[in-house]
PDB file of C-alpha atoms and ligand atoms in Angstrom:
ATOM      1  CA  MET A   1      16.384  24.487  19.181  1.00  0.00           C
ATOM      2  CA  ASP A   2      14.504  27.182  17.339  1.00  0.00           C
ATOM      3  CA  GLU A   3      11.635  25.321  15.646  1.00  0.00           C
ATOM      4  CA  SER A   4      11.480  27.869  12.820  1.00  0.00           C
ATOM      5  CA  GLN A   5      14.899  26.622  11.698  1.00  0.00           C
ATOM      6  CA  SER A   6      13.733  23.022  11.432  1.00  0.00           C
ATOM      7  CA  GLY A   7      13.034  21.161   8.238  1.00  0.00           C
ATOM      8  CA  MET A   8       9.883  19.606   6.960  1.00  0.00           C
ATOM      9  CA  VAL A   9       8.617  16.113   6.239  1.00  0.00           C
ATOM     10  CA  TYR A  10       6.372  15.353   3.284  1.00  0.00           C
ATOM     11  CA  LEU A  11       4.606  11.997   3.510  1.00  0.00           C
ATOM     12  CA  VAL A  12       3.998  11.414  -0.163  1.00  0.00           C
ATOM     13  CA  GLY A  13       1.928   8.835  -2.031  1.00  0.00           C
ATOM     14  CA  ALA A  14       3.933   7.532  -4.989  1.00  0.00           C
ATOM     15  CA  GLY A  15       0.944   5.863  -6.661  1.00  0.00           C
ATOM     16  CA  PRO A  16       0.913   2.284  -7.917  1.00  0.00           C
ATOM     17  CA  GLY A  17       4.124   2.328  -9.962  1.00  0.00           C
ATOM     18  CA  ASP A  18       3.705   4.040 -13.310  1.00  0.00           C
ATOM     19  CA  PRO A  19       5.468   7.424 -12.891  1.00  0.00           C
ATOM     20  CA  ASP A  20       2.771   9.107 -14.995  1.00  0.00           C
ATOM     21  CA  LEU A  21       0.367   8.406 -12.132  1.00  0.00           C
ATOM     22  CA  LEU A  22       2.220  10.642  -9.683  1.00  0.00           C
ATOM     23  CA  THR A  23       0.440  13.814  -8.636  1.00  0.00           C
ATOM     24  CA  ILE A  24       2.026  17.110  -9.630  1.00  0.00           C
ATOM     25  CA  LYS A  25       2.522  17.881  -5.943  1.00  0.00           C
ATOM     26  CA  ALA A  26       4.301  14.548  -5.375  1.00  0.00           C
ATOM     27  CA  LEU A  27       6.593  15.266  -8.315  1.00  0.00           C
ATOM     28  CA  ARG A  28       7.343  18.742  -6.994  1.00  0.00           C
ATOM     29  CA  TYR A  29       8.320  17.496  -3.523  1.00  0.00           C
ATOM     30  CA  ILE A  30      10.288  14.501  -4.850  1.00  0.00           C
ATOM     31  CA  SER A  31      12.294  16.757  -7.119  1.00  0.00           C
ATOM     32  CA  THR A  32      13.188  19.237  -4.361  1.00  0.00           C
ATOM     33  CA  ALA A  33      13.843  16.965  -1.345  1.00  0.00           C
ATOM     34  CA  ASP A  34      17.234  16.710   0.369  1.00  0.00           C
ATOM     35  CA  LEU A  35      16.454  13.209   1.651  1.00  0.00           C
ATOM     36  CA  ILE A  36      14.029  10.617   0.302  1.00  0.00           C
ATOM     37  CA  LEU A  37      13.134   7.657   2.504  1.00  0.00           C
ATOM     38  CA  TYR A  38      11.303   5.233   0.239  1.00  0.00           C
ATOM     39  CA  ASP A  39       9.383   1.984   0.537  1.00  0.00           C
ATOM     40  CA  TYR A  40      10.514  -1.029  -1.451  1.00  0.00           C
ATOM     41  CA  LEU A  41       7.453  -0.789  -3.729  1.00  0.00           C
ATOM     42  CA  VAL A  42       8.477   2.610  -5.091  1.00  0.00           C
ATOM     43  CA  ASP A  43       9.596   2.313  -8.706  1.00  0.00           C
ATOM     44  CA  ASN A  44      13.127   3.412  -9.712  1.00  0.00           C
ATOM     45  CA  ARG A  45      11.738   5.615 -12.455  1.00  0.00           C
ATOM     46  CA  ILE A  46      10.027   7.678  -9.758  1.00  0.00           C
ATOM     47  CA  LEU A  47      13.264   7.967  -7.766  1.00  0.00           C
ATOM     48  CA  SER A  48      14.963   9.269 -10.891  1.00  0.00           C
ATOM     49  CA  PHE A  49      13.015  12.538 -10.431  1.00  0.00           C
ATOM     50  CA  ALA A  50      15.050  13.273  -7.293  1.00  0.00           C
ATOM     51  CA  ARG A  51      17.738  15.954  -7.301  1.00  0.00           C
ATOM     52  CA  LYS A  52      21.082  14.531  -8.388  1.00  0.00           C
ATOM     53  CA  ASP A  53      22.579  15.414  -4.989  1.00  0.00           C
ATOM     54  CA  ALA A  54      19.616  14.159  -2.929  1.00  0.00           C
ATOM     55  CA  GLU A  55      20.190  11.291  -0.528  1.00  0.00           C
ATOM     56  CA  LEU A  56      17.992   8.280  -1.304  1.00  0.00           C
ATOM     57  CA  VAL A  57      17.443   5.709   1.423  1.00  0.00           C
ATOM     58  CA  SER A  58      15.531   2.481   0.914  1.00  0.00           C
ATOM     59  CA  LEU A  59      13.670   1.329   3.980  1.00  0.00           C
ATOM     60  CA  GLY A  60      14.164  -2.277   2.944  1.00  0.00           C
ATOM     61  CA  GLU A  61      12.139  -5.134   1.605  1.00  0.00           C
ATOM     62  CA  PRO A  62       9.765  -7.157   3.698  1.00  0.00           C
ATOM     63  CA  TYR A  63      10.688 -10.774   4.519  1.00  0.00           C
ATOM     64  CA  THR A  64      14.428 -10.241   3.945  1.00  0.00           C
ATOM     65  CA  GLY A  65      15.319  -9.221   7.477  1.00  0.00           C
ATOM     66  CA  ARG A  66      16.726  -5.938   6.177  1.00  0.00           C
ATOM     67  CA  LYS A  67      13.600  -3.935   6.774  1.00  0.00           C
ATOM     68  CA  LEU A  68      13.956  -0.964   9.126  1.00  0.00           C
ATOM     69  CA  LYS A  69      11.668  -1.018  12.129  1.00  0.00           C
ATOM     70  CA  GLN A  70       8.936   1.616  12.262  1.00  0.00           C
ATOM     71  CA  VAL A  71      10.671   3.400  15.175  1.00  0.00           C
ATOM     72  CA  GLU A  72      13.892   3.572  13.151  1.00  0.00           C
ATOM     73  CA  VAL A  73      12.051   5.116  10.205  1.00  0.00           C
ATOM     74  CA  ASN A  74      10.467   7.680  12.533  1.00  0.00           C
ATOM     75  CA  GLU A  75      13.853   8.439  14.037  1.00  0.00           C
ATOM     76  CA  GLN A  76      15.492   9.002  10.645  1.00  0.00           C
ATOM     77  CA  MET A  77      12.752  11.430   9.601  1.00  0.00           C
ATOM     78  CA  ILE A  78      12.990  13.350  12.864  1.00  0.00           C
ATOM     79  CA  ILE A  79      16.797  13.598  12.878  1.00  0.00           C
ATOM     80  CA  ALA A  80      16.884  14.801   9.272  1.00  0.00           C
ATOM     81  CA  ALA A  81      14.106  17.365   9.761  1.00  0.00           C
ATOM     82  CA  ARG A  82      15.743  18.673  12.946  1.00  0.00           C
ATOM     83  CA  SER A  83      18.910  19.301  11.013  1.00  0.00           C
ATOM     84  CA  GLY A  84      16.894  21.503   8.672  1.00  0.00           C
ATOM     85  CA  ARG A  85      16.562  19.092   5.760  1.00  0.00           C
ATOM     86  CA  ILE A  86      13.540  18.679   3.521  1.00  0.00           C
ATOM     87  CA  VAL A  87      12.490  15.048   3.835  1.00  0.00           C
ATOM     88  CA  VAL A  88      10.173  13.098   1.555  1.00  0.00           C
ATOM     89  CA  ARG A  89       8.830   9.901   3.038  1.00  0.00           C
ATOM     90  CA  LEU A  90       7.729   8.152  -0.144  1.00  0.00           C
ATOM     91  CA  LYS A  91       5.102   5.459   0.168  1.00  0.00           C
ATOM     92  CA  GLY A  92       3.488   3.143  -2.368  1.00  0.00           C
ATOM     93  CA  GLY A  93      -0.014   4.053  -3.521  1.00  0.00           C
ATOM     94  CA  ASP A  94      -1.808   6.347  -1.088  1.00  0.00           C
ATOM     95  CA  PRO A  95      -0.294   6.936   2.355  1.00  0.00           C
ATOM     96  CA  HIS A  96      -3.721   6.798   4.027  1.00  0.00           C
ATOM     97  CA  ILE A  97      -4.373   3.211   2.975  1.00  0.00           C
ATOM     98  CA  PHE A  98      -2.441   0.506   4.828  1.00  0.00           C
ATOM     99  CA  GLY A  99       0.490   2.895   4.967  1.00  0.00           C
ATOM    100  CA  ARG A 100       1.150   3.193   8.723  1.00  0.00           C
ATOM    101  CA  LEU A 101       0.477   6.891   8.344  1.00  0.00           C
ATOM    102  CA  ASN A 102      -0.764   7.399  11.915  1.00  0.00           C
ATOM    103  CA  GLU A 103       2.359   5.902  13.415  1.00  0.00           C
ATOM    104  CA  GLU A 104       4.545   8.313  11.466  1.00  0.00           C
ATOM    105  CA  THR A 105       2.448  11.464  11.879  1.00  0.00           C
ATOM    106  CA  THR A 106       2.088  10.823  15.622  1.00  0.00           C
ATOM    107  CA  ALA A 107       5.858  10.523  15.997  1.00  0.00           C
ATOM    108  CA  LEU A 108       6.378  13.720  13.971  1.00  0.00           C
ATOM    109  CA  SER A 109       3.771  15.636  15.985  1.00  0.00           C
ATOM    110  CA  LYS A 110       5.344  14.528  19.263  1.00  0.00           C
ATOM    111  CA  ALA A 111       8.727  15.694  18.012  1.00  0.00           C
ATOM    112  CA  ASN A 112       7.219  19.031  16.913  1.00  0.00           C
ATOM    113  CA  ILE A 113       8.197  18.455  13.294  1.00  0.00           C
ATOM    114  CA  LYS A 114       6.071  20.072  10.610  1.00  0.00           C
ATOM    115  CA  TYR A 115       4.665  17.688   8.023  1.00  0.00           C
ATOM    116  CA  GLU A 116       2.268  17.499   5.104  1.00  0.00           C
ATOM    117  CA  VAL A 117       0.597  14.406   3.665  1.00  0.00           C
ATOM    118  CA  VAL A 118       0.217  14.119  -0.108  1.00  0.00           C
ATOM    119  CA  PRO A 119      -2.383  11.590  -1.262  1.00  0.00           C
ATOM    120  CA  GLY A 120      -1.625   9.227  -4.121  1.00  0.00           C
ATOM    121  CA  ILE A 121      -3.473   6.864  -6.415  1.00  0.00           C
ATOM    122  CA  THR A 122      -4.087   3.736  -4.413  1.00  0.00           C
ATOM    123  CA  SER A 123      -3.308   0.381  -6.008  1.00  0.00           C
ATOM    124  CA  ALA A 124      -6.956  -0.714  -5.890  1.00  0.00           C
ATOM    125  CA  ALA A 125      -7.927   2.145  -8.224  1.00  0.00           C
ATOM    126  CA  ALA A 126      -5.014   1.355 -10.524  1.00  0.00           C
ATOM    127  CA  ALA A 127      -5.828  -2.369 -10.499  1.00  0.00           C
ATOM    128  CA  ALA A 128      -9.434  -1.672 -11.461  1.00  0.00           C
ATOM    129  CA  GLN A 129      -8.297   0.538 -14.310  1.00  0.00           C
ATOM    130  CA  VAL A 130      -5.870  -1.980 -15.803  1.00  0.00           C
ATOM    131  CA  ALA A 131      -8.399  -4.801 -15.400  1.00  0.00           C
ATOM    132  CA  GLY A 132     -11.049  -2.691 -17.110  1.00  0.00           C
ATOM    133  CA  ILE A 133     -13.645  -2.987 -14.362  1.00  0.00           C
ATOM    134  CA  SER A 134     -15.524  -0.585 -12.135  1.00  0.00           C
ATOM    135  CA  LEU A 135     -15.280  -1.134  -8.378  1.00  0.00           C
ATOM    136  CA  THR A 136     -18.804   0.125  -7.915  1.00  0.00           C
ATOM    137  CA  ASP A 137     -21.925  -0.412  -9.954  1.00  0.00           C
ATOM    138  CA  ARG A 138     -25.156   1.240  -8.956  1.00  0.00           C
ATOM    139  CA  ARG A 139     -27.023  -1.956  -9.832  1.00  0.00           C
ATOM    140  CA  ASN A 140     -25.064  -4.442  -7.698  1.00  0.00           C
ATOM    141  CA  ALA A 141     -22.119  -2.913  -5.872  1.00  0.00           C
ATOM    142  CA  SER A 142     -22.890   0.196  -3.857  1.00  0.00           C
ATOM    143  CA  ALA A 143     -20.062  -0.252  -1.396  1.00  0.00           C
ATOM    144  CA  ILE A 144     -16.376  -1.191  -1.347  1.00  0.00           C
ATOM    145  CA  ALA A 145     -14.419  -2.794   1.478  1.00  0.00           C
ATOM    146  CA  LEU A 146     -10.651  -2.315   1.486  1.00  0.00           C
ATOM    147  CA  ILE A 147      -9.258  -5.231   3.472  1.00  0.00           C
ATOM    148  CA  THR A 148      -5.754  -6.204   4.471  1.00  0.00           C
ATOM    149  CA  GLY A 149      -4.873  -9.878   4.252  1.00  0.00           C
ATOM    150  CA  HIS A 150      -1.913  -9.279   6.511  1.00  0.00           C
ATOM    151  CA  LEU A 151      -3.030  -8.572  10.052  1.00  0.00           C
ATOM    152  CA  ALA A 152      -1.019  -6.864  12.771  1.00  0.00           C
ATOM    153  CA  HIS A 153      -2.904  -9.221  15.101  1.00  0.00           C
ATOM    154  CA  GLU A 154      -0.698 -12.105  13.939  1.00  0.00           C
ATOM    155  CA  HIS A 155       2.370 -10.354  15.351  1.00  0.00           C
ATOM    156  CA  ASP A 156       0.662  -8.824  18.343  1.00  0.00           C
ATOM    157  CA  PRO A 157      -2.359 -10.779  19.651  1.00  0.00           C
ATOM    158  CA  THR A 158      -3.405  -7.824  21.818  1.00  0.00           C
ATOM    159  CA  LEU A 159      -4.475  -6.030  18.626  1.00  0.00           C
ATOM    160  CA  PRO A 160      -7.935  -6.864  17.264  1.00  0.00           C
ATOM    161  CA  ALA A 161      -8.290  -9.755  14.815  1.00  0.00           C
ATOM    162  CA  LEU A 162     -10.336  -9.393  11.638  1.00  0.00           C
ATOM    163  CA  ASP A 163     -13.106 -11.895  11.020  1.00  0.00           C
ATOM    164  CA  PHE A 164     -12.968 -12.402   7.228  1.00  0.00           C
ATOM    165  CA  LYS A 165     -16.128 -14.524   7.421  1.00  0.00           C
ATOM    166  CA  LYS A 166     -18.188 -11.428   8.207  1.00  0.00           C
ATOM    167  CA  PHE A 167     -17.443 -10.044   4.731  1.00  0.00           C
ATOM    168  CA  ALA A 168     -19.265 -12.978   3.114  1.00  0.00           C
ATOM    169  CA  ASP A 169     -22.517 -11.033   3.034  1.00  0.00           C
ATOM    170  CA  PHE A 170     -20.998  -7.608   2.426  1.00  0.00           C
ATOM    171  CA  GLN A 171     -23.157  -5.864  -0.184  1.00  0.00           C
ATOM    172  CA  GLY A 172     -20.434  -4.758  -2.522  1.00  0.00           C
ATOM    173  CA  THR A 173     -16.892  -5.336  -3.747  1.00  0.00           C
ATOM    174  CA  LEU A 174     -14.136  -6.740  -1.529  1.00  0.00           C
ATOM    175  CA  ILE A 175     -10.598  -5.602  -2.248  1.00  0.00           C
ATOM    176  CA  PHE A 176      -7.728  -7.381  -0.593  1.00  0.00           C
ATOM    177  CA  TYR A 177      -4.353  -5.695  -0.177  1.00  0.00           C
ATOM    178  CA  MET A 178      -1.479  -7.951   0.933  1.00  0.00           C
ATOM    179  CA  GLY A 179      -3.737 -10.962   0.397  1.00  0.00           C
ATOM    180  CA  VAL A 180      -1.502 -13.292  -1.638  1.00  0.00           C
ATOM    181  CA  VAL A 181       0.087 -15.229   1.206  1.00  0.00           C
ATOM    182  CA  THR A 182      -3.158 -15.445   3.175  1.00  0.00           C
ATOM    183  CA  ALA A 183      -5.384 -16.469   0.244  1.00  0.00           C
ATOM    184  CA  LYS A 184      -6.306 -19.786   1.836  1.00  0.00           C
ATOM    185  CA  LEU A 185      -7.362 -18.077   5.050  1.00  0.00           C
ATOM    186  CA  TRP A 186      -9.633 -15.396   3.604  1.00  0.00           C
ATOM    187  CA  SER A 187     -11.089 -17.458   0.755  1.00  0.00           C
ATOM    188  CA  ASN A 188     -12.048 -20.307   3.093  1.00  0.00           C
ATOM    189  CA  ALA A 189     -13.521 -17.838   5.558  1.00  0.00           C
ATOM    190  CA  LEU A 190     -15.670 -16.230   2.837  1.00  0.00           C
ATOM    191  CA  LEU A 191     -16.864 -19.655   1.657  1.00  0.00           C
ATOM    192  CA  ASP A 192     -17.603 -20.665   5.268  1.00  0.00           C
ATOM    193  CA  GLY A 193     -19.567 -17.478   5.677  1.00  0.00           C
ATOM    194  CA  GLY A 194     -21.771 -18.512   2.746  1.00  0.00           C
ATOM    195  CA  MET A 195     -20.324 -16.546  -0.169  1.00  0.00           C
ATOM    196  CA  SER A 196     -20.948 -18.299  -3.492  1.00  0.00           C
ATOM    197  CA  LYS A 197     -18.017 -20.402  -4.725  1.00  0.00           C
ATOM    198  CA  ASN A 198     -18.558 -18.920  -8.185  1.00  0.00           C
ATOM    199  CA  THR A 199     -18.009 -15.323  -7.062  1.00  0.00           C
ATOM    200  CA  ASN A 200     -15.604 -13.601  -9.462  1.00  0.00           C
ATOM    201  CA  VAL A 201     -12.059 -13.075  -8.292  1.00  0.00           C
ATOM    202  CA  LEU A 202      -9.568 -10.881 -10.136  1.00  0.00           C
ATOM    203  CA  ILE A 203      -5.919 -10.925  -9.195  1.00  0.00           C
ATOM    204  CA  ILE A 204      -3.847  -8.018 -10.456  1.00  0.00           C
ATOM    205  CA  GLN A 205      -0.130  -8.288  -9.858  1.00  0.00           C
ATOM    206  CA  ASN A 206       2.186  -5.296 -10.433  1.00  0.00           C
ATOM    207  CA  ALA A 207      -0.638  -3.086 -11.682  1.00  0.00           C
ATOM    208  CA  THR A 208       0.590  -0.338 -14.072  1.00  0.00           C
ATOM    209  CA  LEU A 209       4.142  -1.759 -14.139  1.00  0.00           C
ATOM    210  CA  PRO A 210       5.745  -3.326 -17.236  1.00  0.00           C
ATOM    211  CA  ASP A 211       5.392  -6.847 -15.784  1.00  0.00           C
ATOM    212  CA  GLN A 212       1.743  -6.444 -14.832  1.00  0.00           C
ATOM    213  CA  LYS A 213      -0.318  -9.646 -14.773  1.00  0.00           C
ATOM    214  CA  ILE A 214      -4.090 -10.079 -14.573  1.00  0.00           C
ATOM    215  CA  ILE A 215      -5.716 -13.376 -13.619  1.00  0.00           C
ATOM    216  CA  LYS A 216      -9.423 -14.110 -13.565  1.00  0.00           C
ATOM    217  CA  THR A 217     -10.779 -16.916 -11.418  1.00  0.00           C
ATOM    218  CA  THR A 218     -13.520 -17.744  -8.902  1.00  0.00           C
ATOM    219  CA  LEU A 219     -13.593 -17.801  -5.125  1.00  0.00           C
ATOM    220  CA  ILE A 220     -13.363 -21.583  -4.880  1.00  0.00           C
ATOM    221  CA  ASN A 221     -10.317 -21.676  -7.182  1.00  0.00           C
ATOM    222  CA  ALA A 222      -8.547 -18.529  -5.993  1.00  0.00           C
ATOM    223  CA  GLU A 223      -5.934 -20.089  -3.723  1.00  0.00           C
ATOM    224  CA  LYS A 224      -5.090 -22.846  -6.235  1.00  0.00           C
ATOM    225  CA  LYS A 225      -4.778 -20.325  -9.051  1.00  0.00           C
ATOM    226  CA  ILE A 226      -2.474 -18.081  -7.008  1.00  0.00           C
ATOM    227  CA  LYS A 227      -0.146 -21.072  -6.500  1.00  0.00           C
ATOM    228  CA  GLU A 228      -0.359 -22.328 -10.109  1.00  0.00           C
ATOM    229  CA  GLU A 229       0.339 -18.891 -11.560  1.00  0.00           C
ATOM    230  CA  ASN A 230       3.026 -18.218  -8.959  1.00  0.00           C
ATOM    231  CA  VAL A 231       1.440 -14.889  -8.020  1.00  0.00           C
ATOM    232  CA  LYS A 232       3.745 -12.756  -5.916  1.00  0.00           C
ATOM    233  CA  SER A 233       3.265  -9.576  -3.942  1.00  0.00           C
ATOM    234  CA  PRO A 234       2.383  -6.859  -4.761  1.00  0.00           C
ATOM    235  CA  ALA A 235      -1.037  -7.891  -5.952  1.00  0.00           C
ATOM    236  CA  ILE A 236      -4.558  -6.599  -5.469  1.00  0.00           C
ATOM    237  CA  ILE A 237      -7.331  -9.164  -5.262  1.00  0.00           C
ATOM    238  CA  ILE A 238     -10.846  -8.076  -6.143  1.00  0.00           C
ATOM    239  CA  VAL A 239     -13.747 -10.262  -5.056  1.00  0.00           C
ATOM    240  CA  GLY A 240     -17.261  -9.556  -6.273  1.00  0.00           C
ATOM    241  CA  ASN A 241     -19.531  -9.499  -9.234  1.00  0.00           C
ATOM    242  CA  THR A 242     -19.213  -6.001 -10.674  1.00  0.00           C
TER     243      THR A 242
HETATM  244  N1  LIG B 301      -0.601   2.398   0.450  1.00  0.00           N
HETATM  245  C1  LIG B 301      -0.624   1.384  -0.584  1.00  0.00           C
HETATM  246  C2  LIG B 301      -0.828   0.004  -0.025  1.00  0.00           C
HETATM  247  C3  LIG B 301       0.306  -0.474   0.846  1.00  0.00           C
HETATM  248  S1  LIG B 301       0.125  -2.122   1.341  1.00  0.00           S
HETATM  249  C4  LIG B 301      -1.707   1.747  -1.609  1.00  0.00           C
HETATM  250  O1  LIG B 301      -2.482   2.681  -1.397  1.00  0.00           O
HETATM  251  O2  LIG B 301      -1.762   1.098  -2.662  1.00  0.00           O
HETATM  252  C5  LIG B 301       0.996  -2.983   0.065  1.00  0.00           C
HETATM  253  C6  LIG B 301       0.015  -3.683  -0.827  1.00  0.00           C
HETATM  254  O3  LIG B 301      -0.482  -2.791  -1.815  1.00  0.00           O
HETATM  255  C7  LIG B 301       0.579  -4.834  -1.625  1.00  0.00           C
HETATM  256  O4  LIG B 301       0.693  -6.016  -0.875  1.00  0.00           O
HETATM  257  C8  LIG B 301      -0.468  -4.960  -2.710  1.00  0.00           C
HETATM  258  O5  LIG B 301      -1.633  -5.575  -2.229  1.00  0.00           O
HETATM  259  C9  LIG B 301      -0.807  -3.502  -2.985  1.00  0.00           C
HETATM  260  N2  LIG B 301      -0.041  -2.938  -4.123  1.00  0.00           N
HETATM  261  C10 LIG B 301       0.835  -1.933  -4.083  1.00  0.00           C
HETATM  262  N3  LIG B 301       1.279  -1.637  -5.334  1.00  0.00           N
HETATM  263  C11 LIG B 301       0.655  -2.495  -6.175  1.00  0.00           C
HETATM  264  C12 LIG B 301       0.677  -2.704  -7.590  1.00  0.00           C
HETATM  265  N4  LIG B 301       1.424  -1.970  -8.408  1.00  0.00           N
HETATM  266  N5  LIG B 301      -0.107  -3.682  -8.103  1.00  0.00           N
HETATM  267  C13 LIG B 301      -0.901  -4.427  -7.302  1.00  0.00           C
HETATM  268  N6  LIG B 301      -0.949  -4.272  -5.965  1.00  0.00           N
HETATM  269  C14 LIG B 301      -0.193  -3.322  -5.403  1.00  0.00           C
END
């Protein structure tokens, strides 16, 4: 087919939840798209900016068995773009951070589909703001590590594992995404690696959303506290002394 007739895919960061934290570019693309394929974390208020006749497709929630496979998501984007539609692939936070961006852009490139990535406010930045802390401090935190608690290695052992212990002497702030379920694993590893049991831990659930919750604890108590307070995903966990 004539490529000039084909549509376009925008891979758009929806930010942490609060619609006011969308970029102007994100808002523009959301409000003009023919098809919006959105992650479960994307807030309904953001979807309400879509055209009234736009098609909105949820890609499903994790752990429910309804979630579309990555290849199926890629396929939907490609089919829609080939038929000349403007597609927005809406992702929580920033698409570059734990957003499987490479898998999607590679598939689009291979299929010769034009795309543009729109960055968004990542949940770590939003979590820091609502908790009233700075993620860096020139006196004691000159670096930040963004870490996933949920490793692809667990599903596919040929992929590299991540040794959480090695972050015990990281000279800065540790930020865990998807770290609720694996709290025991990473907190024990950090303690094993020699990190102080009194290191501050902040857990921010649903940052910027109406049901946001902020819990302050220490490394030794983190896992217990997560259970006691019934913390659920999505939550950002910040470990360090800034
Ligand atoms: N690309 C996203 C991250 C996707 S991974 C970003 O840049 O934020 C999904 C994880 O993001 C969740 O498990 C949680 O750790 C975090 N997250 C997303 N939205 C959040 C929110 N509103 N509050 C706290 N954590 C959030």
